[in-house]
mmCIF file of C-alpha atoms in Angstrom:
data_model
loop_
_atom_site.group_PDB
_atom_site.id
_atom_site.type_symbol
_atom_site.label_atom_id
_atom_site.label_comp_id
_atom_site.label_asym_id
_atom_site.label_seq_id
_atom_site.Cartn_x
_atom_site.Cartn_y
_atom_site.Cartn_z
ATOM 1 C CA MET A 1 -0.250 -48.667 -50.655
ATOM 2 C CA ALA A 2 0.159 -48.822 -46.877
ATOM 3 C CA PHE A 3 -1.663 -46.517 -44.496
ATOM 4 C CA LYS A 4 -0.418 -45.711 -41.012
ATOM 5 C CA LEU A 5 -3.152 -45.688 -38.355
ATOM 6 C CA ALA A 6 -2.528 -43.673 -35.198
ATOM 7 C CA SER A 7 -4.500 -42.396 -32.248
ATOM 8 C CA SER A 8 -5.077 -38.730 -31.548
ATOM 9 C CA PRO A 9 -3.669 -36.141 -31.080
ATOM 10 C CA HIS A 10 -3.554 -35.505 -34.853
ATOM 11 C CA LEU A 11 -1.725 -32.293 -35.738
ATOM 12 C CA ARG A 12 -1.381 -30.680 -39.142
ATOM 13 C CA VAL A 13 2.080 -29.393 -38.336
ATOM 14 C CA LYS A 14 4.883 -31.928 -38.397
ATOM 15 C CA LEU A 15 5.520 -32.106 -34.672
ATOM 16 C CA GLN A 16 6.103 -35.252 -32.685
ATOM 17 C CA THR A 17 4.045 -35.804 -29.539
ATOM 18 C CA GLN A 18 7.211 -35.457 -27.479
ATOM 19 C CA THR A 19 7.874 -32.004 -28.957
ATOM 20 C CA VAL A 20 4.294 -30.832 -28.459
ATOM 21 C CA MET A 21 4.236 -31.923 -24.814
ATOM 22 C CA ARG A 22 7.629 -30.356 -24.161
ATOM 23 C CA ARG A 23 6.470 -27.045 -25.611
ATOM 24 C CA VAL A 24 3.314 -27.089 -23.487
ATOM 25 C CA ILE A 25 5.436 -27.723 -20.397
ATOM 26 C CA MET A 26 7.802 -24.881 -21.282
ATOM 27 C CA CYS A 27 4.872 -22.510 -21.841
ATOM 28 C CA ALA A 28 3.561 -23.400 -18.376
ATOM 29 C CA VAL A 29 6.846 -22.335 -16.740
ATOM 30 C CA PRO A 30 5.870 -18.625 -16.340
ATOM 31 C CA GLY A 31 2.667 -19.620 -14.531
ATOM 32 C CA ILE A 32 4.507 -22.109 -12.330
ATOM 33 C CA ALA A 33 7.149 -19.506 -11.493
ATOM 34 C CA VAL A 34 4.596 -16.873 -10.485
ATOM 35 C CA GLN A 35 2.565 -19.440 -8.546
ATOM 36 C CA SER A 36 5.719 -20.472 -6.687
ATOM 37 C CA TYR A 37 6.524 -16.836 -5.915
ATOM 38 C CA PHE A 38 3.165 -16.250 -4.250
ATOM 39 C CA PHE A 39 2.569 -19.680 -2.689
ATOM 40 C CA GLY A 40 6.064 -20.852 -1.885
ATOM 41 C CA PHE A 41 8.342 -23.833 -2.486
ATOM 42 C CA GLY A 42 5.441 -26.234 -2.022
ATOM 43 C CA VAL A 43 4.397 -25.756 -5.642
ATOM 44 C CA LEU A 44 7.761 -27.042 -6.889
ATOM 45 C CA VAL A 45 7.906 -29.863 -4.330
ATOM 46 C CA GLN A 46 4.466 -31.112 -5.373
ATOM 47 C CA ILE A 47 5.503 -30.988 -9.051
ATOM 48 C CA LEU A 48 8.703 -32.971 -8.446
ATOM 49 C CA LEU A 49 6.813 -35.538 -6.394
ATOM 50 C CA ALA A 50 4.026 -35.877 -8.968
ATOM 51 C CA VAL A 51 6.425 -36.193 -11.914
ATOM 52 C CA SER A 52 8.471 -38.885 -10.138
ATOM 53 C CA VAL A 53 5.371 -40.919 -9.302
ATOM 54 C CA ALA A 54 3.916 -40.472 -12.798
ATOM 55 C CA LEU A 55 7.041 -41.728 -14.571
ATOM 56 C CA ALA A 56 7.435 -44.676 -12.191
ATOM 57 C CA ALA A 57 3.761 -45.638 -12.463
ATOM 58 C CA GLU A 58 3.711 -45.415 -16.247
ATOM 59 C CA ALA A 59 6.912 -47.446 -16.536
ATOM 60 C CA ALA A 60 5.519 -50.131 -14.233
ATOM 61 C CA VAL A 61 2.231 -50.409 -16.126
ATOM 62 C CA LEU A 62 3.993 -50.533 -19.497
ATOM 63 C CA ALA A 63 6.280 -53.279 -18.216
ATOM 64 C CA LEU A 64 3.278 -55.286 -17.023
ATOM 65 C CA ARG A 65 1.648 -54.801 -20.431
ATOM 66 C CA LYS A 66 4.899 -55.915 -22.091
ATOM 67 C CA ARG A 67 5.165 -52.610 -23.961
ATOM 68 C CA ALA A 68 8.306 -50.622 -24.703
ATOM 69 C CA VAL A 69 8.875 -48.393 -21.686
ATOM 70 C CA LEU A 70 11.383 -45.760 -22.759
ATOM 71 C CA PRO A 71 9.720 -44.628 -26.020
ATOM 72 C CA THR A 72 6.404 -44.133 -24.219
ATOM 73 C CA ILE A 73 7.529 -42.344 -21.088
ATOM 74 C CA SER A 74 9.801 -40.107 -23.169
ATOM 75 C CA ASP A 75 6.778 -38.590 -24.935
ATOM 76 C CA ASN A 76 6.372 -36.292 -21.881
ATOM 77 C CA SER A 77 2.607 -36.860 -21.641
ATOM 78 C CA ALA A 78 2.892 -38.344 -18.142
ATOM 79 C CA VAL A 79 5.088 -35.428 -17.078
ATOM 80 C CA LEU A 80 2.530 -32.897 -18.325
ATOM 81 C CA THR A 81 -0.320 -34.712 -16.564
ATOM 82 C CA ALA A 82 1.670 -34.714 -13.319
ATOM 83 C CA ILE A 83 2.445 -30.988 -13.577
ATOM 84 C CA LEU A 84 -1.176 -30.009 -14.256
ATOM 85 C CA LEU A 85 -2.355 -32.037 -11.283
ATOM 86 C CA ALA A 86 0.400 -30.781 -8.979
ATOM 87 C CA VAL A 87 -0.283 -27.076 -9.585
ATOM 88 C CA ALA A 88 -3.973 -27.666 -8.827
ATOM 89 C CA ILE A 89 -3.234 -29.166 -5.407
ATOM 90 C CA PRO A 90 -2.650 -26.900 -2.374
ATOM 91 C CA PRO A 91 1.134 -26.331 -2.104
ATOM 92 C CA ILE A 92 1.510 -27.718 1.425
ATOM 93 C CA ALA A 93 -0.951 -30.597 1.043
ATOM 94 C CA PRO A 94 0.342 -33.893 2.491
ATOM 95 C CA TRP A 95 2.586 -35.928 0.198
ATOM 96 C CA TRP A 96 0.198 -38.869 -0.041
ATOM 97 C CA LEU A 97 -2.452 -36.668 -1.654
ATOM 98 C CA VAL A 98 -0.457 -35.990 -4.810
ATOM 99 C CA VAL A 99 0.786 -39.607 -4.877
ATOM 100 C CA ILE A 100 -2.762 -41.004 -4.822
ATOM 101 C CA GLY A 101 -3.924 -38.479 -7.404
ATOM 102 C CA THR A 102 -1.031 -39.137 -9.759
ATOM 103 C CA LEU A 103 -1.445 -42.918 -9.553
ATOM 104 C CA PHE A 104 -5.151 -42.526 -10.286
ATOM 105 C CA ALA A 105 -4.459 -40.270 -13.294
ATOM 106 C CA ILE A 106 -1.782 -42.432 -14.876
ATOM 107 C CA VAL A 107 -2.885 -45.972 -14.024
ATOM 108 C CA LEU A 108 -6.686 -45.779 -14.070
ATOM 109 C CA VAL A 109 -7.582 -42.826 -16.287
ATOM 110 C CA LYS A 110 -4.792 -43.100 -18.860
ATOM 111 C CA GLN A 111 -3.259 -46.579 -19.038
ATOM 112 C CA LEU A 112 -6.386 -48.558 -18.179
ATOM 113 C CA TYR A 113 -7.956 -47.196 -21.370
ATOM 114 C CA GLY A 114 -4.919 -48.077 -23.461
ATOM 115 C CA GLY A 115 -2.560 -45.145 -23.005
ATOM 116 C CA LEU A 116 -2.195 -41.792 -24.729
ATOM 117 C CA GLY A 117 -4.886 -41.227 -27.324
ATOM 118 C CA GLN A 118 -7.338 -43.733 -25.850
ATOM 119 C CA ASN A 119 -8.474 -42.050 -22.631
ATOM 120 C CA ILE A 120 -11.889 -40.373 -22.695
ATOM 121 C CA PHE A 121 -11.279 -38.057 -19.717
ATOM 122 C CA ASN A 122 -8.521 -35.574 -19.036
ATOM 123 C CA PRO A 123 -6.346 -37.561 -16.576
ATOM 124 C CA ALA A 124 -5.259 -34.605 -14.444
ATOM 125 C CA MET A 125 -8.803 -33.267 -14.027
ATOM 126 C CA ALA A 126 -10.268 -36.715 -13.321
ATOM 127 C CA ALA A 127 -7.682 -37.179 -10.582
ATOM 128 C CA TYR A 128 -8.333 -33.698 -9.199
ATOM 129 C CA VAL A 129 -12.077 -34.349 -8.940
ATOM 130 C CA MET A 130 -11.454 -37.723 -7.288
ATOM 131 C CA LEU A 131 -9.213 -36.071 -4.688
ATOM 132 C CA LEU A 132 -11.592 -33.163 -4.124
ATOM 133 C CA ILE A 133 -14.531 -35.489 -3.468
ATOM 134 C CA SER A 134 -12.510 -37.936 -1.366
ATOM 135 C CA PHE A 135 -10.384 -35.487 0.641
ATOM 136 C CA PRO A 136 -12.244 -32.137 0.654
ATOM 137 C CA VAL A 137 -10.467 -30.709 3.723
ATOM 138 C CA GLN A 138 -6.947 -31.296 2.414
ATOM 139 C CA MET A 139 -7.867 -30.162 -1.106
ATOM 140 C CA THR A 140 -9.324 -26.838 0.029
ATOM 141 C CA SER A 141 -6.670 -25.888 2.591
ATOM 142 C CA TRP A 142 -4.682 -23.437 0.485
ATOM 143 C CA SER A 143 -1.817 -21.592 2.099
ATOM 144 C CA ILE A 144 -1.728 -17.818 2.437
ATOM 145 C CA PRO A 145 0.225 -15.986 -0.299
ATOM 146 C CA SER A 146 3.709 -15.380 1.039
ATOM 147 C CA VAL A 147 3.441 -11.615 0.547
ATOM 148 C CA ILE A 148 0.712 -11.366 3.231
ATOM 149 C CA ALA A 149 1.554 -14.371 5.400
ATOM 150 C CA GLN A 150 2.428 -13.837 9.051
ATOM 151 C CA ASN A 151 5.004 -16.612 8.858
ATOM 152 C CA PRO A 152 6.281 -17.279 5.313
ATOM 153 C CA MET A 153 7.587 -20.830 4.925
ATOM 154 C CA ASP A 154 11.103 -21.581 3.732
ATOM 155 C CA LEU A 155 12.047 -24.795 1.924
ATOM 156 C CA ASN A 156 12.817 -26.718 5.122
ATOM 157 C CA LEU A 157 9.469 -25.845 6.719
ATOM 158 C CA THR A 158 7.681 -26.645 3.469
ATOM 159 C CA LEU A 159 9.194 -30.125 3.378
ATOM 160 C CA GLN A 160 8.220 -30.668 7.028
ATOM 161 C CA ALA A 161 4.625 -29.636 6.259
ATOM 162 C CA ILE A 162 4.310 -31.837 3.177
ATOM 163 C CA PHE A 163 5.981 -34.949 4.595
ATOM 164 C CA GLY A 164 4.249 -34.852 7.977
ATOM 165 C CA SER A 165 7.005 -33.932 10.426
ATOM 166 C CA MET A 166 5.205 -30.731 11.434
ATOM 167 C CA SER A 167 2.433 -30.806 14.034
ATOM 168 C CA ALA A 168 -1.083 -29.721 13.167
ATOM 169 C CA ASP A 169 -0.845 -26.693 15.457
ATOM 170 C CA GLN A 170 2.403 -25.565 13.860
ATOM 171 C CA LEU A 171 0.955 -26.050 10.398
ATOM 172 C CA ASN A 172 -2.088 -23.946 11.215
ATOM 173 C CA GLN A 173 0.155 -21.086 12.300
ATOM 174 C CA TYR A 174 1.749 -21.010 8.868
ATOM 175 C CA LYS A 175 -1.665 -20.886 7.197
ATOM 176 C CA LEU A 176 -2.566 -17.572 8.811
ATOM 177 C CA GLY A 177 -2.459 -14.242 7.005
ATOM 178 C CA PHE A 178 -1.594 -10.847 8.414
ATOM 179 C CA ASP A 179 -5.153 -10.518 9.730
ATOM 180 C CA GLY A 180 -4.832 -13.767 11.687
ATOM 181 C CA ILE A 181 -7.354 -15.585 9.506
ATOM 182 C CA ALA A 182 -6.634 -18.559 7.266
ATOM 183 C CA MET A 183 -7.634 -17.794 3.681
ATOM 184 C CA ALA A 184 -9.158 -20.089 1.100
ATOM 185 C CA THR A 185 -8.987 -19.324 -2.615
ATOM 186 C CA PRO A 186 -10.629 -16.012 -3.642
ATOM 187 C CA LEU A 187 -13.603 -17.699 -5.310
ATOM 188 C CA ASP A 188 -14.139 -19.899 -2.266
ATOM 189 C CA THR A 189 -13.957 -16.871 0.041
ATOM 190 C CA VAL A 190 -16.490 -14.928 -1.999
ATOM 191 C CA LYS A 191 -18.839 -17.897 -2.224
ATOM 192 C CA THR A 192 -18.717 -18.391 1.539
ATOM 193 C CA ASP A 193 -19.328 -14.694 2.184
ATOM 194 C CA LEU A 194 -22.324 -14.621 -0.156
ATOM 195 C CA ALA A 195 -23.771 -17.673 1.588
ATOM 196 C CA LEU A 196 -23.417 -15.817 4.899
ATOM 197 C CA GLY A 197 -25.422 -12.894 3.558
ATOM 198 C CA LEU A 198 -22.591 -10.490 2.713
ATOM 199 C CA THR A 199 -22.593 -8.573 -0.561
ATOM 200 C CA MET A 200 -19.819 -8.685 -3.151
ATOM 201 C CA THR A 201 -18.735 -5.193 -2.129
ATOM 202 C CA GLU A 202 -18.455 -6.209 1.521
ATOM 203 C CA SER A 203 -16.547 -9.368 0.647
ATOM 204 C CA LEU A 204 -14.052 -7.520 -1.550
ATOM 205 C CA THR A 205 -13.179 -5.101 1.242
ATOM 206 C CA LYS A 206 -11.194 -7.840 2.979
ATOM 207 C CA PRO A 207 -7.400 -7.348 2.949
ATOM 208 C CA ALA A 208 -7.028 -10.570 0.979
ATOM 209 C CA PHE A 209 -8.610 -8.756 -1.996
ATOM 210 C CA ALA A 210 -6.245 -5.789 -1.902
ATOM 211 C CA ASP A 211 -5.747 -6.006 -5.674
ATOM 212 C CA GLY A 212 -9.427 -6.660 -6.387
ATOM 213 C CA PHE A 213 -8.898 -10.267 -7.520
ATOM 214 C CA GLY A 214 -7.356 -12.050 -4.543
ATOM 215 C CA VAL A 215 -3.704 -11.448 -3.734
ATOM 216 C CA GLY A 216 -1.491 -13.317 -6.200
ATOM 217 C CA TRP A 217 -4.205 -14.949 -8.266
ATOM 218 C CA PHE A 218 -4.444 -12.190 -10.879
ATOM 219 C CA TRP A 219 -0.738 -12.486 -11.633
ATOM 220 C CA VAL A 220 -0.855 -16.274 -11.671
ATOM 221 C CA ASN A 221 -3.627 -16.140 -14.270
ATOM 222 C CA MET A 222 -1.782 -13.491 -16.279
ATOM 223 C CA ALA A 223 1.298 -15.712 -16.385
ATOM 224 C CA TYR A 224 -0.679 -18.701 -17.629
ATOM 225 C CA LEU A 225 -2.399 -16.430 -20.164
ATOM 226 C CA LEU A 226 1.039 -15.406 -21.436
ATOM 227 C CA GLY A 227 2.034 -19.053 -21.780
ATOM 228 C CA GLY A 228 -1.217 -19.796 -23.578
ATOM 229 C CA LEU A 229 -0.634 -17.006 -26.088
ATOM 230 C CA VAL A 230 2.842 -18.375 -26.779
ATOM 231 C CA MET A 231 1.322 -21.810 -27.450
ATOM 232 C CA LEU A 232 -1.072 -20.222 -29.934
ATOM 233 C CA GLN A 233 1.832 -18.485 -31.638
ATOM 234 C CA LEU A 234 3.747 -21.771 -31.851
ATOM 235 C CA LYS A 235 0.580 -23.484 -33.162
ATOM 236 C CA VAL A 236 0.741 -26.044 -30.370
ATOM 237 C CA ILE A 237 -2.968 -25.434 -29.700
ATOM 238 C CA ARG A 238 -5.761 -23.846 -31.729
ATOM 239 C CA TRP A 239 -7.600 -20.745 -30.642
ATOM 240 C CA GLN A 240 -11.227 -21.923 -30.811
ATOM 241 C CA ILE A 241 -11.531 -23.751 -27.467
ATOM 242 C CA SER A 242 -9.724 -21.122 -25.389
ATOM 243 C CA ALA A 243 -11.557 -18.224 -27.036
ATOM 244 C CA ALA A 244 -14.937 -19.914 -26.641
ATOM 245 C CA ILE A 245 -14.309 -20.661 -22.953
ATOM 246 C CA LEU A 246 -13.239 -17.127 -22.090
ATOM 247 C CA GLY A 247 -15.919 -15.551 -24.280
ATOM 248 C CA SER A 248 -18.820 -17.579 -22.911
ATOM 249 C CA LEU A 249 -17.624 -17.171 -19.320
ATOM 250 C CA PHE A 250 -17.299 -13.401 -19.822
ATOM 251 C CA ILE A 251 -20.764 -13.088 -21.391
ATOM 252 C CA CYS A 252 -22.514 -15.196 -18.738
ATOM 253 C CA SER A 253 -20.798 -13.467 -15.828
ATOM 254 C CA SER A 254 -21.469 -10.022 -17.344
ATOM 255 C CA PHE A 255 -25.199 -10.729 -17.546
ATOM 256 C CA GLY A 256 -25.232 -12.085 -13.993
ATOM 257 C CA TYR A 257 -23.295 -9.113 -12.650
ATOM 258 C CA LEU A 258 -25.536 -6.606 -14.450
ATOM 259 C CA LEU A 259 -28.651 -8.274 -13.058
ATOM 260 C CA SER A 260 -27.386 -8.541 -9.478
ATOM 261 C CA PRO A 261 -23.948 -7.011 -8.749
ATOM 262 C CA ASP A 262 -24.330 -7.651 -5.005
ATOM 263 C CA THR A 263 -24.613 -11.421 -5.407
ATOM 264 C CA HIS A 264 -22.594 -12.227 -8.544
ATOM 265 C CA VAL A 265 -18.862 -12.254 -9.175
ATOM 266 C CA GLY A 266 -17.854 -9.740 -11.850
ATOM 267 C CA PRO A 267 -16.566 -10.882 -15.245
ATOM 268 C CA LEU A 268 -12.964 -9.769 -14.714
ATOM 269 C CA MET A 269 -12.701 -11.639 -11.435
ATOM 270 C CA GLN A 270 -14.192 -14.712 -13.128
ATOM 271 C CA LEU A 271 -11.467 -14.547 -15.759
ATOM 272 C CA PHE A 272 -8.500 -13.793 -13.498
ATOM 273 C CA SER A 273 -9.207 -15.924 -10.435
ATOM 274 C CA GLY A 274 -8.882 -19.624 -9.798
ATOM 275 C CA ALA A 275 -7.929 -21.934 -12.651
ATOM 276 C CA THR A 276 -9.486 -19.958 -15.498
ATOM 277 C CA MET A 277 -6.429 -19.307 -17.652
ATOM 278 C CA ILE A 278 -4.608 -22.573 -17.040
ATOM 279 C CA GLY A 279 -7.896 -24.351 -17.650
ATOM 280 C CA ALA A 280 -8.677 -22.498 -20.864
ATOM 281 C CA PHE A 281 -5.236 -22.897 -22.449
ATOM 282 C CA PHE A 282 -3.516 -25.910 -20.866
ATOM 283 C CA ILE A 283 -6.314 -28.275 -19.813
ATOM 284 C CA ALA A 284 -9.384 -27.919 -22.020
ATOM 285 C CA THR A 285 -7.248 -27.878 -25.197
ATOM 286 C CA ASP A 286 -6.075 -31.457 -24.659
ATOM 287 C CA PRO A 287 -6.523 -32.849 -28.215
ATOM 288 C CA VAL A 288 -7.287 -36.369 -27.001
ATOM 289 C CA THR A 289 -10.370 -35.521 -24.936
ATOM 290 C CA ALA A 290 -11.643 -32.398 -26.733
ATOM 291 C CA ALA A 291 -13.787 -32.008 -29.836
ATOM 292 C CA THR A 292 -11.796 -32.020 -33.071
ATOM 293 C CA SER A 293 -13.650 -30.079 -35.773
ATOM 294 C CA VAL A 294 -13.550 -26.274 -35.914
ATOM 295 C CA ARG A 295 -17.228 -25.814 -35.041
ATOM 296 C CA GLY A 296 -16.957 -28.658 -32.557
ATOM 297 C CA ARG A 297 -14.121 -26.943 -30.714
ATOM 298 C CA LEU A 298 -16.133 -23.716 -30.494
ATOM 299 C CA ILE A 299 -19.137 -25.571 -29.065
ATOM 300 C CA PHE A 300 -16.909 -27.600 -26.738
ATOM 301 C CA GLY A 301 -15.236 -24.468 -25.378
ATOM 302 C CA ALA A 302 -18.496 -22.542 -25.028
ATOM 303 C CA LEU A 303 -19.991 -25.464 -23.112
ATOM 304 C CA ILE A 304 -17.080 -25.429 -20.656
ATOM 305 C CA GLY A 305 -17.401 -21.672 -20.132
ATOM 306 C CA VAL A 306 -21.126 -21.906 -19.414
ATOM 307 C CA LEU A 307 -20.650 -24.874 -17.081
ATOM 308 C CA VAL A 308 -17.889 -23.072 -15.177
ATOM 309 C CA TYR A 309 -20.169 -20.078 -14.638
ATOM 310 C CA VAL A 310 -23.165 -22.174 -13.613
ATOM 311 C CA ILE A 311 -21.197 -24.333 -11.149
ATOM 312 C CA ARG A 312 -19.310 -21.370 -9.698
ATOM 313 C CA THR A 313 -22.511 -19.383 -9.241
ATOM 314 C CA PHE A 314 -25.055 -22.004 -8.239
ATOM 315 C CA GLY A 315 -23.056 -25.120 -7.357
ATOM 316 C CA GLY A 316 -21.080 -26.177 -4.335
ATOM 317 C CA TYR A 317 -17.577 -26.033 -5.854
ATOM 318 C CA PRO A 318 -16.150 -22.509 -6.208
ATOM 319 C CA ASP A 319 -13.706 -23.084 -9.052
ATOM 320 C CA ALA A 320 -15.612 -25.661 -11.118
ATOM 321 C CA PHE A 321 -13.127 -25.988 -14.002
ATOM 322 C CA ALA A 322 -12.331 -29.659 -13.443
ATOM 323 C CA PHE A 323 -16.016 -30.620 -13.324
ATOM 324 C CA ALA A 324 -16.792 -28.541 -16.409
ATOM 325 C CA VAL A 325 -13.947 -30.130 -18.404
ATOM 326 C CA LEU A 326 -14.967 -33.692 -17.467
ATOM 327 C CA LEU A 327 -18.606 -33.041 -18.408
ATOM 328 C CA ALA A 328 -17.481 -31.565 -21.722
ATOM 329 C CA ASN A 329 -15.202 -34.590 -22.295
ATOM 330 C CA LEU A 330 -18.318 -36.764 -22.120
ATOM 331 C CA CYS A 331 -19.984 -34.591 -24.746
ATOM 332 C CA ALA A 332 -17.010 -34.381 -27.137
ATOM 333 C CA PRO A 333 -17.885 -37.487 -29.254
ATOM 334 C CA PHE A 334 -21.509 -36.337 -29.462
ATOM 335 C CA ILE A 335 -20.416 -32.856 -30.564
ATOM 336 C CA ASP A 336 -18.039 -34.226 -33.191
ATOM 337 C CA TYR A 337 -20.697 -36.559 -34.565
ATOM 338 C CA TYR A 338 -23.217 -33.789 -35.199
ATOM 339 C CA VAL A 339 -20.870 -31.082 -36.449
ATOM 340 C CA LYS A 340 -18.505 -33.173 -38.562
ATOM 341 C CA PRO A 341 -17.418 -31.374 -41.744
ATOM 342 C CA ARG A 342 -19.367 -32.137 -44.894
ATOM 343 C CA THR A 343 -17.562 -34.342 -47.387
ATOM 344 C CA TYR A 344 -16.004 -32.362 -50.209
ATOM 345 C CA GLY A 345 -18.290 -32.397 -53.240
ATOM 346 C CA HIS A 346 -21.302 -33.543 -51.216
ATOM 347 C CA ARG A 347 -24.537 -31.629 -51.793
ATOM 348 C CA THR A 348 -27.383 -31.639 -49.280
ATOM 349 C CA GLY A 349 -30.321 -33.712 -50.464
ATOM 350 C CA HIS A 350 -28.354 -35.798 -52.979
#
């Protein structure tokens, strides 16, 4: 009798990796569409650039390793990694930023460890953290949502901004909102205001928080939540990690807000700002780098939720999802080892 050995992801349903990745990408389309509506053509340009670099880099590495190129790149894993990294990068960030990040994700984090199923870290999040630490100014210079921007950017201006044919002064003009002030992400804005001695109430009175969550970000998170629910329905992912992340984040932020509402972000804003929903459904659920048992997935997800809250509240990085996922990736083998299911028929003590 012959046994076939294969690397994770291992799925109970009879779906090929190519099909799973394609479904995840399709479920991310609503979030990408809403993100593009609020933040402009730059979102789509960064995705196209990242996907092109990812496919070229993976093909080159596979050729150097004397591996079949087409069957591997057609599994869509490199495309998904590129998309997740691209939507996390500011839409009008310079082109070289996404190129460096994508090369790092595909060549060093994925292929250096042997390819899909062998990497210990989520490639997109490892690349994001590398870029954030190396290029903090470029990685935190988010553009103003188009609905409140003084000068919304069309496709031509977006291409000029990304590929460097626009001067710094011109670029700064397009980063200004209707109040004449360049806006960071909502969580970053709140964190800065709290550090300056303002209360949550005072911070949320700014025009950028007209909807209570940061203009555009609530709807972006709702769109990714919708895509995540579709993935659950299609059984592409399992519910434990996402539910544990959102549940633990909600509980921690509720306690913090009840204890000190003037200095803590409320639970709803924690859930519907930043990368919460895309992180909970599209990133943390990566079967290669997450825990695999049922109890392990619950612990893994809860750990990410707690880490996100702790880093957002007490750390120096407002969003924190990438750091939380990478730290949980390190813990995944440890979690699986100690919560592995008991062998059928085994009795404790015998």
